[in-house]
PDB file of C-alpha atoms in Angstrom:
ATOM      1  CA  MET A1329     -24.523  10.041  -8.825  1.00 63.00           C
ATOM      2  CA  CYS A1330     -25.118  13.214  -6.805  1.00 71.00           C
ATOM      3  CA  ALA A1331     -22.061  15.120  -5.629  1.00 80.00           C
ATOM      4  CA  VAL A1332     -21.136  14.929  -1.942  1.00 88.00           C
ATOM      5  CA  VAL A1333     -19.224  17.995  -0.808  1.00 90.00           C
ATOM      6  CA  VAL A1334     -17.057  18.556   2.271  1.00 94.00           C
ATOM      7  CA  SER A1335     -19.192  19.866   5.097  1.00 94.00           C
ATOM      8  CA  GLU A1336     -18.128  22.674   7.417  1.00 95.00           C
ATOM      9  CA  ALA A1337     -17.990  20.172  10.288  1.00 95.00           C
ATOM     10  CA  VAL A1338     -15.550  17.976   8.383  1.00 96.00           C
ATOM     11  CA  ARG A1339     -13.439  20.945   7.299  1.00 96.00           C
ATOM     12  CA  ALA A1340     -13.126  21.994  10.938  1.00 96.00           C
ATOM     13  CA  ARG A1341     -11.708  18.544  11.821  1.00 97.00           C
ATOM     14  CA  LEU A1342      -9.010  18.537   9.123  1.00 98.00           C
ATOM     15  CA  ARG A1343      -5.489  19.270  10.356  1.00 98.00           C
ATOM     16  CA  TYR A1344      -3.404  18.567   7.275  1.00 98.00           C
ATOM     17  CA  VAL A1345      -5.695  18.416   4.229  1.00 98.00           C
ATOM     18  CA  ARG A1346      -6.898  21.724   2.799  1.00 98.00           C
ATOM     19  CA  ALA A1347     -10.448  21.686   1.409  1.00 97.00           C
ATOM     20  CA  ARG A1348     -12.476  24.566  -0.004  1.00 95.00           C
ATOM     21  CA  GLY A1349     -15.741  22.758   0.659  1.00 92.00           C
ATOM     22  CA  ASP A1350     -16.967  22.295  -2.904  1.00 93.00           C
ATOM     23  CA  GLU A1351     -14.869  19.205  -3.757  1.00 95.00           C
ATOM     24  CA  ASP A1352     -16.847  16.163  -4.902  1.00 93.00           C
ATOM     25  CA  LEU A1353     -16.206  13.377  -2.384  1.00 95.00           C
ATOM     26  CA  THR A1354     -17.946  10.760  -4.533  1.00 95.00           C
ATOM     27  CA  ARG A1355     -14.544  10.436  -6.219  1.00 94.00           C
ATOM     28  CA  PHE A1356     -12.687   9.892  -2.941  1.00 97.00           C
ATOM     29  CA  PRO A1357     -11.179   6.375  -2.812  1.00 98.00           C
ATOM     30  CA  ASP A1358     -13.192   3.573  -1.247  1.00 98.00           C
ATOM     31  CA  PHE A1359     -10.090   1.613  -0.260  1.00 98.00           C
ATOM     32  CA  LEU A1360      -6.347   1.941   0.229  1.00 98.00           C
ATOM     33  CA  ILE A1361      -3.530  -0.561  -0.154  1.00 98.00           C
ATOM     34  CA  LEU A1362      -1.367   0.611   2.725  1.00 97.00           C
ATOM     35  CA  GLY A1363       1.896  -1.304   2.537  1.00 94.00           C
ATOM     36  CA  PRO A1364       4.427  -1.069   4.094  1.00 97.00           C
ATOM     37  CA  GLN A1365       7.078  -1.311   1.382  1.00 97.00           C
ATOM     38  CA  ARG A1366       8.257  -4.704   0.079  1.00 96.00           C
ATOM     39  CA  THR A1367       5.212  -6.587   1.342  1.00 97.00           C
ATOM     40  CA  GLY A1368       3.514  -7.323  -1.988  1.00 95.00           C
ATOM     41  CA  THR A1369       1.614  -4.093  -2.632  1.00 96.00           C
ATOM     42  CA  THR A1370       2.874  -3.855  -6.228  1.00 95.00           C
ATOM     43  CA  TRP A1371       1.785  -7.456  -6.854  1.00 95.00           C
ATOM     44  CA  LEU A1372      -1.641  -6.737  -5.397  1.00 96.00           C
ATOM     45  CA  HIS A1373      -2.017  -3.546  -7.434  1.00 96.00           C
ATOM     46  CA  ALA A1374      -0.955  -5.330 -10.623  1.00 94.00           C
ATOM     47  CA  HIS A1375      -3.544  -8.086 -10.192  1.00 95.00           C
ATOM     48  CA  LEU A1376      -6.446  -5.813  -9.208  1.00 97.00           C
ATOM     49  CA  ARG A1377      -6.000  -2.956 -11.684  1.00 93.00           C
ATOM     50  CA  PHE A1378      -7.795  -4.690 -14.564  1.00 91.00           C
ATOM     51  CA  HIS A1379     -10.688  -6.107 -12.575  1.00 97.00           C
ATOM     52  CA  PRO A1380     -13.696  -4.597 -14.411  1.00 98.00           C
ATOM     53  CA  GLN A1381     -15.251  -3.336 -11.157  1.00 98.00           C
ATOM     54  CA  ILE A1382     -12.116  -1.758  -9.666  1.00 98.00           C
ATOM     55  CA  PHE A1383     -10.601   1.654 -10.385  1.00 98.00           C
ATOM     56  CA  LEU A1384      -7.003   2.093  -9.211  1.00 97.00           C
ATOM     57  CA  SER A1385      -5.293   5.450  -9.479  1.00 96.00           C
ATOM     58  CA  GLU A1386      -2.368   6.001 -11.787  1.00 92.00           C
ATOM     59  CA  PRO A1387       0.480   6.197 -10.936  1.00 92.00           C
ATOM     60  CA  LYS A1388       0.476   3.535  -8.244  1.00 94.00           C
ATOM     61  CA  GLU A1389       2.152   5.604  -5.518  1.00 96.00           C
ATOM     62  CA  LEU A1390       0.512   8.984  -4.890  1.00 97.00           C
ATOM     63  CA  TYR A1391       2.154   9.751  -1.496  1.00 97.00           C
ATOM     64  CA  PHE A1392      -0.507  12.392  -0.849  1.00 98.00           C
ATOM     65  CA  PHE A1393      -1.371  11.575   2.752  1.00 98.00           C
ATOM     66  CA  SER A1394       2.028  10.210   3.815  1.00 97.00           C
ATOM     67  CA  SER A1395       3.767  13.445   2.746  1.00 97.00           C
ATOM     68  CA  LEU A1396       1.446  15.845   4.578  1.00 97.00           C
ATOM     69  CA  GLU A1397       3.045  15.802   8.013  1.00 95.00           C
ATOM     70  CA  ARG A1398       6.716  16.385   7.140  1.00 92.00           C
ATOM     71  CA  ARG A1399       6.248  17.842   3.650  1.00 94.00           C
ATOM     72  CA  ASP A1400       9.601  16.553   2.466  1.00 88.00           C
ATOM     73  CA  ALA A1401      10.657  18.002  -0.864  1.00 87.00           C
ATOM     74  CA  LYS A1402      11.017  14.564  -2.452  1.00 90.00           C
ATOM     75  CA  ARG A1403       7.344  13.576  -2.044  1.00 94.00           C
ATOM     76  CA  PHE A1404       5.195  16.550  -1.069  1.00 97.00           C
ATOM     77  CA  VAL A1405       3.384  18.293  -3.932  1.00 97.00           C
ATOM     78  CA  SER A1406       0.147  19.681  -2.500  1.00 98.00           C
ATOM     79  CA  ASP A1407      -2.132  19.509   0.513  1.00 98.00           C
ATOM     80  CA  GLN A1408      -5.203  20.511  -1.506  1.00 98.00           C
ATOM     81  CA  LEU A1409      -8.020  17.971  -1.647  1.00 98.00           C
ATOM     82  CA  ASP A1410      -8.927  18.855  -5.225  1.00 97.00           C
ATOM     83  CA  TYR A1411      -5.346  18.025  -6.289  1.00 98.00           C
ATOM     84  CA  TYR A1412      -5.710  14.555  -4.748  1.00 98.00           C
ATOM     85  CA  LEU A1413      -9.139  13.887  -6.240  1.00 97.00           C
ATOM     86  CA  ARG A1414      -7.959  14.533  -9.790  1.00 97.00           C
ATOM     87  CA  PHE A1415      -6.226  11.125  -9.695  1.00 97.00           C
ATOM     88  CA  PHE A1416      -9.582   9.361  -9.311  1.00 97.00           C
ATOM     89  CA  ARG A1417     -11.134  10.193 -12.647  1.00 94.00           C
ATOM     90  CA  ASP A1418     -10.267   8.189 -15.754  1.00 93.00           C
ATOM     91  CA  PRO A1419      -9.522  10.253 -18.860  1.00 95.00           C
ATOM     92  CA  LEU A1420     -11.455   9.087 -21.896  1.00 96.00           C
ATOM     93  CA  TRP A1421      -8.440   7.393 -23.484  1.00 96.00           C
ATOM     94  CA  ARG A1422      -7.894   5.304 -20.344  1.00 95.00           C
ATOM     95  CA  VAL A1423     -11.572   4.310 -20.192  1.00 96.00           C
ATOM     96  CA  ALA A1424     -11.305   3.131 -23.790  1.00 97.00           C
ATOM     97  CA  ALA A1425      -8.101   1.220 -23.059  1.00 96.00           C
ATOM     98  CA  LYS A1426      -9.563  -0.456 -19.955  1.00 96.00           C
ATOM     99  CA  ASN A1427     -12.725  -1.385 -21.799  1.00 97.00           C
ATOM    100  CA  ALA A1428     -10.623  -3.032 -24.507  1.00 97.00           C
ATOM    101  CA  ILE A1429      -8.530  -4.897 -21.938  1.00 96.00           C
ATOM    102  CA  CYS A1430     -11.533  -6.045 -19.905  1.00 96.00           C
ATOM    103  CA  LEU A1431     -13.363  -7.210 -23.026  1.00 97.00           C
ATOM    104  CA  ARG A1432     -10.324  -9.133 -24.223  1.00 96.00           C
ATOM    105  CA  ARG A1433      -9.533 -10.689 -20.857  1.00 94.00           C
ATOM    106  CA  HIS A1434     -12.959 -11.145 -19.286  1.00 94.00           C
ATOM    107  CA  GLY A1435     -15.581 -10.605 -21.963  1.00 95.00           C
ATOM    108  CA  GLU A1436     -17.138  -7.646 -20.160  1.00 96.00           C
ATOM    109  CA  LEU A1437     -16.871  -3.871 -20.051  1.00 97.00           C
ATOM    110  CA  TYR A1438     -14.955  -1.839 -17.498  1.00 97.00           C
ATOM    111  CA  ARG A1439     -17.569  -0.592 -15.023  1.00 97.00           C
ATOM    112  CA  PRO A1440     -15.857   0.296 -11.710  1.00 97.00           C
ATOM    113  CA  ILE A1441     -17.917   0.352  -8.537  1.00 98.00           C
ATOM    114  CA  VAL A1442     -15.012   1.006  -6.119  1.00 98.00           C
ATOM    115  CA  ARG A1443     -12.023   3.350  -6.308  1.00 98.00           C
ATOM    116  CA  GLY A1444      -8.685   2.779  -4.633  1.00 98.00           C
ATOM    117  CA  GLU A1445      -5.038   3.657  -4.493  1.00 97.00           C
ATOM    118  CA  ALA A1446      -1.851   1.926  -3.353  1.00 98.00           C
ATOM    119  CA  THR A1447       0.854   3.878  -1.520  1.00 98.00           C
ATOM    120  CA  ALA A1448       3.131   1.699   0.580  1.00 97.00           C
ATOM    121  CA  SER A1449       4.179   4.460   2.974  1.00 97.00           C
ATOM    122  CA  TYR A1450       0.588   4.924   4.193  1.00 98.00           C
ATOM    123  CA  ALA A1451       0.934   1.995   6.613  1.00 98.00           C
ATOM    124  CA  ALA A1452       3.173   3.943   8.982  1.00 97.00           C
ATOM    125  CA  MET A1453       1.430   7.337   8.780  1.00 97.00           C
ATOM    126  CA  ALA A1454       0.893   9.475  11.860  1.00 97.00           C
ATOM    127  CA  PRO A1455      -2.479   8.823  13.540  1.00 98.00           C
ATOM    128  CA  ALA A1456      -3.507  12.478  13.093  1.00 98.00           C
ATOM    129  CA  VAL A1457      -3.123  12.140   9.307  1.00 98.00           C
ATOM    130  CA  ILE A1458      -5.224   8.974   9.350  1.00 98.00           C
ATOM    131  CA  ASP A1459      -7.850  10.956  11.256  1.00 98.00           C
ATOM    132  CA  ASP A1460      -8.026  13.452   8.369  1.00 98.00           C
ATOM    133  CA  LEU A1461      -8.442  10.624   5.894  1.00 98.00           C
ATOM    134  CA  VAL A1462     -11.227   8.965   7.882  1.00 98.00           C
ATOM    135  CA  ALA A1463     -12.977  12.310   8.414  1.00 98.00           C
ATOM    136  CA  LEU A1464     -13.223  12.606   4.628  1.00 98.00           C
ATOM    137  CA  LYS A1465     -14.279   8.967   4.101  1.00 98.00           C
ATOM    138  CA  PRO A1466     -15.627   7.364   7.307  1.00 98.00           C
ATOM    139  CA  ASP A1467     -16.349   4.003   5.642  1.00 98.00           C
ATOM    140  CA  ILE A1468     -13.018   3.639   3.843  1.00 98.00           C
ATOM    141  CA  ARG A1469     -11.435   0.167   3.736  1.00 98.00           C
ATOM    142  CA  ALA A1470      -7.726  -0.556   4.074  1.00 98.00           C
ATOM    143  CA  ILE A1471      -5.439  -3.445   3.185  1.00 98.00           C
ATOM    144  CA  LEU A1472      -2.359  -3.877   5.372  1.00 98.00           C
ATOM    145  CA  MET A1473       0.231  -6.351   4.087  1.00 98.00           C
ATOM    146  CA  ILE A1474       2.683  -8.070   6.427  1.00 98.00           C
ATOM    147  CA  ARG A1475       5.905  -9.971   5.730  1.00 97.00           C
ATOM    148  CA  HIS A1476       8.608 -11.489   7.904  1.00 97.00           C
ATOM    149  CA  PRO A1477      10.227  -8.262   9.181  1.00 97.00           C
ATOM    150  CA  VAL A1478      13.761  -9.541   8.549  1.00 97.00           C
ATOM    151  CA  ASP A1479      12.961 -10.379   4.918  1.00 95.00           C
ATOM    152  CA  ARG A1480      11.048  -7.118   4.455  1.00 97.00           C
ATOM    153  CA  ALA A1481      13.888  -4.984   5.830  1.00 97.00           C
ATOM    154  CA  TRP A1482      16.494  -6.816   3.742  1.00 96.00           C
ATOM    155  CA  SER A1483      14.419  -6.452   0.566  1.00 95.00           C
ATOM    156  CA  HIS A1484      13.820  -2.756   1.269  1.00 96.00           C
ATOM    157  CA  ALA A1485      17.527  -2.156   1.908  1.00 96.00           C
ATOM    158  CA  LYS A1486      18.508  -3.868  -1.350  1.00 94.00           C
ATOM    159  CA  LYS A1487      15.996  -1.761  -3.261  1.00 94.00           C
ATOM    160  CA  ASP A1488      16.941   1.587  -1.719  1.00 95.00           C
ATOM    161  CA  LEU A1489      20.681   1.145  -1.238  1.00 95.00           C
ATOM    162  CA  VAL A1490      21.574  -1.041  -4.212  1.00 93.00           C
ATOM    163  CA  ARG A1491      19.015  -1.070  -7.037  1.00 91.00           C
ATOM    164  CA  ASN A1492      17.704   2.504  -6.823  1.00 91.00           C
ATOM    165  CA  ARG A1493      21.218   3.946  -6.581  1.00 91.00           C
ATOM    166  CA  LYS A1494      22.599   1.681  -9.319  1.00 90.00           C
ATOM    167  CA  ARG A1495      25.269   0.285  -7.043  1.00 92.00           C
ATOM    168  CA  ARG A1496      26.705  -3.152  -6.549  1.00 89.00           C
ATOM    169  CA  PHE A1497      25.876  -5.012  -3.367  1.00 89.00           C
ATOM    170  CA  GLU A1498      29.617  -5.103  -2.535  1.00 88.00           C
ATOM    171  CA  ASP A1499      29.780  -1.290  -2.608  1.00 91.00           C
ATOM    172  CA  VAL A1500      27.382  -0.870   0.329  1.00 93.00           C
ATOM    173  CA  SER A1501      29.162  -1.046   3.660  1.00 93.00           C
ATOM    174  CA  ALA A1502      27.900  -3.030   6.622  1.00 92.00           C
ATOM    175  CA  ASP A1503      27.520   0.221   8.574  1.00 95.00           C
ATOM    176  CA  GLU A1504      25.308   1.700   5.852  1.00 96.00           C
ATOM    177  CA  PHE A1505      23.073  -1.352   5.953  1.00 95.00           C
ATOM    178  CA  ARG A1506      22.884  -1.182   9.753  1.00 95.00           C
ATOM    179  CA  ARG A1507      21.946   2.514   9.700  1.00 96.00           C
ATOM    180  CA  PHE A1508      19.174   1.707   7.226  1.00 96.00           C
ATOM    181  CA  PHE A1509      17.835  -1.155   9.350  1.00 96.00           C
ATOM    182  CA  ALA A1510      17.824   0.953  12.530  1.00 96.00           C
ATOM    183  CA  ASP A1511      16.142   3.985  10.960  1.00 96.00           C
ATOM    184  CA  PRO A1512      12.995   4.916  12.944  1.00 96.00           C
ATOM    185  CA  TYR A1513      10.808   4.508   9.865  1.00 96.00           C
ATOM    186  CA  GLN A1514      12.148   1.002   9.215  1.00 96.00           C
ATOM    187  CA  ARG A1515      11.565   0.072  12.848  1.00 97.00           C
ATOM    188  CA  HIS A1516       8.011   1.408  12.632  1.00 97.00           C
ATOM    189  CA  CYS A1517       7.284  -0.636   9.495  1.00 97.00           C
ATOM    190  CA  ALA A1518       8.066  -3.850  11.399  1.00 97.00           C
ATOM    191  CA  ARG A1519       5.512  -3.194  14.147  1.00 98.00           C
ATOM    192  CA  TYR A1520       2.620  -4.866  12.325  1.00 98.00           C
ATOM    193  CA  ALA A1521       0.467  -5.366  15.402  1.00 97.00           C
ATOM    194  CA  GLU A1522       0.807  -1.680  16.272  1.00 98.00           C
ATOM    195  CA  LEU A1523       0.060  -0.601  12.698  1.00 98.00           C
ATOM    196  CA  ALA A1524      -3.056  -2.780  12.672  1.00 98.00           C
ATOM    197  CA  ASP A1525      -4.169  -1.319  16.014  1.00 98.00           C
ATOM    198  CA  VAL A1526      -3.711   2.287  14.861  1.00 98.00           C
ATOM    199  CA  TRP A1527      -5.628   1.752  11.627  1.00 98.00           C
ATOM    200  CA  GLY A1528      -8.195  -0.655  13.049  1.00 98.00           C
ATOM    201  CA  SER A1529      -9.133   1.713  15.872  1.00 98.00           C
ATOM    202  CA  ARG A1530     -10.036   4.384  13.310  1.00 98.00           C
ATOM    203  CA  LEU A1531     -11.800   2.279  10.702  1.00 98.00           C
ATOM    204  CA  GLN A1532     -15.248   0.782  10.921  1.00 98.00           C
ATOM    205  CA  PRO A1533     -15.414  -2.845  12.155  1.00 98.00           C
ATOM    206  CA  GLY A1534     -14.405  -5.269   9.435  1.00 98.00           C
ATOM    207  CA  HIS A1535     -12.845  -2.576   7.251  1.00 98.00           C
ATOM    208  CA  LEU A1536      -9.197  -3.597   7.783  1.00 98.00           C
ATOM    209  CA  PHE A1537      -7.825  -6.553   5.815  1.00 98.00           C
ATOM    210  CA  VAL A1538      -4.468  -8.001   6.827  1.00 98.00           C
ATOM    211  CA  GLY A1539      -2.751  -9.904   4.011  1.00 97.00           C
ATOM    212  CA  ILE A1540       0.255 -12.156   4.537  1.00 97.00           C
ATOM    213  CA  PHE A1541       3.047 -11.864   1.977  1.00 96.00           C
ATOM    214  CA  ASP A1542       3.844 -15.590   2.096  1.00 94.00           C
ATOM    215  CA  GLN A1543       0.426 -16.370   0.611  1.00 94.00           C
ATOM    216  CA  ILE A1544       1.379 -14.660  -2.651  1.00 94.00           C
ATOM    217  CA  ALA A1545       3.504 -17.737  -3.320  1.00 91.00           C
ATOM    218  CA  SER A1546       1.488 -20.387  -1.493  1.00 93.00           C
ATOM    219  CA  ARG A1547      -2.128 -19.445  -2.346  1.00 95.00           C
ATOM    220  CA  PRO A1548      -2.223 -16.412  -4.684  1.00 95.00           C
ATOM    221  CA  GLU A1549      -5.637 -17.139  -6.211  1.00 96.00           C
ATOM    222  CA  ALA A1550      -7.291 -17.624  -2.818  1.00 96.00           C
ATOM    223  CA  MET A1551      -5.712 -14.439  -1.528  1.00 97.00           C
ATOM    224  CA  LEU A1552      -6.915 -12.380  -4.499  1.00 97.00           C
ATOM    225  CA  LEU A1553     -10.427 -13.787  -4.134  1.00 98.00           C
ATOM    226  CA  ASP A1554     -10.371 -12.887  -0.430  1.00 98.00           C
ATOM    227  CA  VAL A1555      -9.391  -9.312  -1.314  1.00 98.00           C
ATOM    228  CA  MET A1556     -12.122  -9.070  -3.962  1.00 98.00           C
ATOM    229  CA  ARG A1557     -14.727 -10.198  -1.442  1.00 98.00           C
ATOM    230  CA  PHE A1558     -13.363  -7.701   1.101  1.00 98.00           C
ATOM    231  CA  LEU A1559     -13.727  -4.886  -1.453  1.00 98.00           C
ATOM    232  CA  GLY A1560     -17.275  -5.910  -2.370  1.00 98.00           C
ATOM    233  CA  VAL A1561     -16.584  -6.680  -6.047  1.00 98.00           C
ATOM    234  CA  ARG A1562     -17.260  -9.899  -7.952  1.00 98.00           C
ATOM    235  CA  ALA A1563     -14.865 -12.586  -6.748  1.00 98.00           C
ATOM    236  CA  ASP A1564     -14.257 -14.886  -9.679  1.00 96.00           C
ATOM    237  CA  ARG A1565     -11.184 -16.796 -10.843  1.00 95.00           C
ATOM    238  CA  ARG A1566     -11.609 -15.462 -14.371  1.00 95.00           C
ATOM    239  CA  TYR A1567     -10.303 -12.121 -13.106  1.00 96.00           C
ATOM    240  CA  ILE A1568      -6.999 -13.701 -12.002  1.00 95.00           C
ATOM    241  CA  ASP A1569      -4.047 -13.811 -14.376  1.00 90.00           C
ATOM    242  CA  PRO A1570      -2.293 -17.159 -14.868  1.00 86.00           C
ATOM    243  CA  ASP A1571       0.991 -15.543 -13.766  1.00 86.00           C
ATOM    244  CA  ALA A1572      -0.332 -14.589 -10.319  1.00 86.00           C
ATOM    245  CA  LYS A1573       2.395 -16.686  -8.685  1.00 80.00           C
ATOM    246  CA  ASN A1574       5.135 -14.647 -10.344  1.00 82.00           C
ATOM    247  CA  PRO A1575       6.765 -11.843  -8.333  1.00 79.00           C
ATOM    248  CA  VAL A1576       6.255  -8.217  -9.336  1.00 83.00           C
ATOM    249  CA  ASN A1577       8.979  -5.609  -8.779  1.00 81.00           C
ATOM    250  CA  PRO A1578      11.512  -8.078  -7.297  1.00 78.00           C
ATOM    251  CA  THR A1579      14.985  -7.151  -6.104  1.00 77.00           C
ATOM    252  CA  ALA A1580      18.077  -9.228  -6.841  1.00 73.00           C
ATOM    253  CA  THR A1581      18.105 -12.566  -5.020  1.00 76.00           C
ATOM    254  CA  THR A1582      21.158 -11.774  -2.910  1.00 82.00           C
ATOM    255  CA  ARG A1583      21.031 -13.898   0.222  1.00 87.00           C
ATOM    256  CA  ILE A1584      21.145 -12.000   3.466  1.00 92.00           C
ATOM    257  CA  PRO A1585      24.601 -12.319   5.063  1.00 93.00           C
ATOM    258  CA  ALA A1586      24.662 -14.157   8.373  1.00 94.00           C
ATOM    259  CA  ASP A1587      25.789 -11.095  10.359  1.00 95.00           C
ATOM    260  CA  HIS A1588      22.954  -8.939   8.993  1.00 95.00           C
ATOM    261  CA  LYS A1589      20.445 -11.724   9.612  1.00 95.00           C
ATOM    262  CA  GLN A1590      21.558 -12.125  13.212  1.00 96.00           C
ATOM    263  CA  TYR A1591      21.377  -8.370  13.764  1.00 96.00           C
ATOM    264  CA  LEU A1592      17.881  -8.117  12.269  1.00 96.00           C
ATOM    265  CA  GLU A1593      16.540 -11.116  14.176  1.00 96.00           C
ATOM    266  CA  ALA A1594      17.613  -9.472  17.428  1.00 97.00           C
ATOM    267  CA  LEU A1595      16.292  -6.076  16.313  1.00 96.00           C
ATOM    268  CA  PHE A1596      12.851  -7.466  15.417  1.00 96.00           C
ATOM    269  CA  ALA A1597      12.495 -10.132  18.106  1.00 96.00           C
ATOM    270  CA  ASP A1598       9.659  -8.311  19.883  1.00 96.00           C
ATOM    271  CA  ASP A1599       7.912  -7.522  16.590  1.00 96.00           C
ATOM    272  CA  LEU A1600       8.056 -11.186  15.523  1.00 95.00           C
ATOM    273  CA  ARG A1601       6.556 -12.240  18.836  1.00 95.00           C
ATOM    274  CA  ALA A1602       3.791  -9.615  18.601  1.00 96.00           C
ATOM    275  CA  ALA A1603       2.922 -10.658  15.029  1.00 96.00           C
ATOM    276  CA  ARG A1604       2.743 -14.302  16.063  1.00 95.00           C
ATOM    277  CA  GLU A1605       0.409 -13.487  18.950  1.00 95.00           C
ATOM    278  CA  ARG A1606      -1.769 -11.064  16.967  1.00 95.00           C
ATOM    279  CA  PHE A1607      -2.018 -12.669  13.534  1.00 96.00           C
ATOM    280  CA  GLY A1608      -1.107 -16.299  14.215  1.00 94.00           C
ATOM    281  CA  VAL A1609       1.842 -16.231  11.816  1.00 93.00           C
ATOM    282  CA  ASP A1610       4.847 -18.343  12.690  1.00 85.00           C
ATOM    283  CA  TRP A1611       7.774 -17.182  10.626  1.00 84.00           C
ATOM    284  CA  ARG A1612      10.326 -19.329  12.423  1.00 71.00           C
TER     285      ARG A1612
END
């Protein structure tokens, strides 16, 4: 495959990504799993990563584009395009490992025809950052996952405030939970219709897939086949693991307290209504 380098016209449009102009864009991802967090992106990544026609970057979360605007010390590493592209080339040992896995599971060799990555914070990125991404890959595809915003916010809070900090649920105060729920980023993650509009207006027609979290439990095989068809790879049940109905990266099954549930239902009332009107989901 001939190299495709960054043109001067594209470089002039970039606001956040730094490109020298000699980077090989044939390695730029063909699709992104956007998130937001706690909507099934880890499940989707886990069940696509060993499809013989799909390359997914390692590690799962790269945070490259979502860290460009604010450059927070926790996530930002580089704004250089060549740094990002290094994640989209398999080292020889990984090619050998994937060939062995694909032969054992599917009876065929690992021959990827699409590249992708999954970073859950990409869903809520600033439009100007998305513009950089699309300037580099005009025909990129994106998968936006949506989940009942109350359940998503509760799951995210348990992960960040309890599991990640190695605390007990009882040690997190009600005020701390409320501050987490009302954080501008958390509010943004619940605006699924707005997120779909921002991404959809920048992508080519038909290049945004909206997946519904509930279907991971109710119709996981059908959902995975839909995603395979969307990505343009072979859609066959033999590429689906028998444990597709099992959760990946779950938090503890602590039920949401009634006061938090009431608060979140009021907080997300408009978002629930917009999702119902836009996507036809009825989470009542």
